Coordinates of C-alpha atoms in Angstrom, one line a residue:
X1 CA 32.4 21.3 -64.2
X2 CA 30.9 23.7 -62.1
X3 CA 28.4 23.1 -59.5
X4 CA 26.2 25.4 -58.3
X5 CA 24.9 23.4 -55.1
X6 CA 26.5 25.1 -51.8
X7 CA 25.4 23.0 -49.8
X8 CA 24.0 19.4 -49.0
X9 CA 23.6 16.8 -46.7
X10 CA 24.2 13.3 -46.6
X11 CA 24.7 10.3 -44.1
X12 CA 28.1 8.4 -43.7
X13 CA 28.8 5.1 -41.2
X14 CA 31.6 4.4 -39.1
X15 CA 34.1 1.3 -40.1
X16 CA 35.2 -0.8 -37.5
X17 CA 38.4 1.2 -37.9
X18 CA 37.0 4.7 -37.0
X19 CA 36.6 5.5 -40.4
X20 CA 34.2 7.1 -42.8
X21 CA 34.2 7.5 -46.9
X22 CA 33.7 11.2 -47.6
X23 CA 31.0 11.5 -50.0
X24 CA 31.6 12.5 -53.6
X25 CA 29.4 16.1 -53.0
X26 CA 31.9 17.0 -51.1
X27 CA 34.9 16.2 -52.3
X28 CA 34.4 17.9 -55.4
X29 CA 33.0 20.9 -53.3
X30 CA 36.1 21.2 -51.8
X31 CA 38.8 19.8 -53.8
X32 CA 39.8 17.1 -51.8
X33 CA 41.6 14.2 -53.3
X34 CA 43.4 11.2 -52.4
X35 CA 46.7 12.3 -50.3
X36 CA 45.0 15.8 -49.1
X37 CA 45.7 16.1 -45.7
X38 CA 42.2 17.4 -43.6
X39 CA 42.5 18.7 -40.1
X40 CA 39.6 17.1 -37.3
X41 CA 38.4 19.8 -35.1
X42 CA 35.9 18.7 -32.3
X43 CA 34.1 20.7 -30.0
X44 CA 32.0 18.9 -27.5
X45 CA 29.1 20.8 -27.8
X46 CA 29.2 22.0 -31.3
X47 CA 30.3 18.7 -33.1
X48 CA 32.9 17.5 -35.4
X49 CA 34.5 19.9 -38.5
X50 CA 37.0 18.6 -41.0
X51 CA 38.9 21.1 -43.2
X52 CA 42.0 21.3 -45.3
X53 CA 45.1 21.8 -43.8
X54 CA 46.5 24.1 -46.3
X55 CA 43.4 25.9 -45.3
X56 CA 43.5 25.6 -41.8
X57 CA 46.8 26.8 -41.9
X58 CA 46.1 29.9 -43.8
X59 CA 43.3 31.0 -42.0
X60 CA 45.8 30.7 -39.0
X61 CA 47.9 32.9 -40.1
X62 CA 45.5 35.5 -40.9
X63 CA 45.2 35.0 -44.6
X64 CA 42.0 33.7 -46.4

């Protein structure tokens, strides 16, 4: 299926835990699925950013 939506917005709550679902929209927008490991970047000012590792790891690196 291919979606052409790039973008969206949508509200998530806190658990008592700490933790949130991610919604649906974006799991299939970025291929996450259950065991994915995502990488939590904060910055203060700017917010909160989850991404893939395998991602993360190659943008590190210098690849894309």
């Amino acid at each position: 299926m291919e979606d052409k939506e790039e973008r969206f917005i949508v509200s998530v709550k806190v658990g008592p835990k700490g933790q949130i679902t991610i919604p649906v929209e974006a799991r299939k927008m970025f291929d996450i699925k259950e065991g994915d490991t995502l990488m939590v970047m904060g910055d203060k000012s700017r917010g909160i950013a989850l991404l893939k590792a395998d991602l993360f790891y190659n943008i590190m690196e210098g690849n894309k």
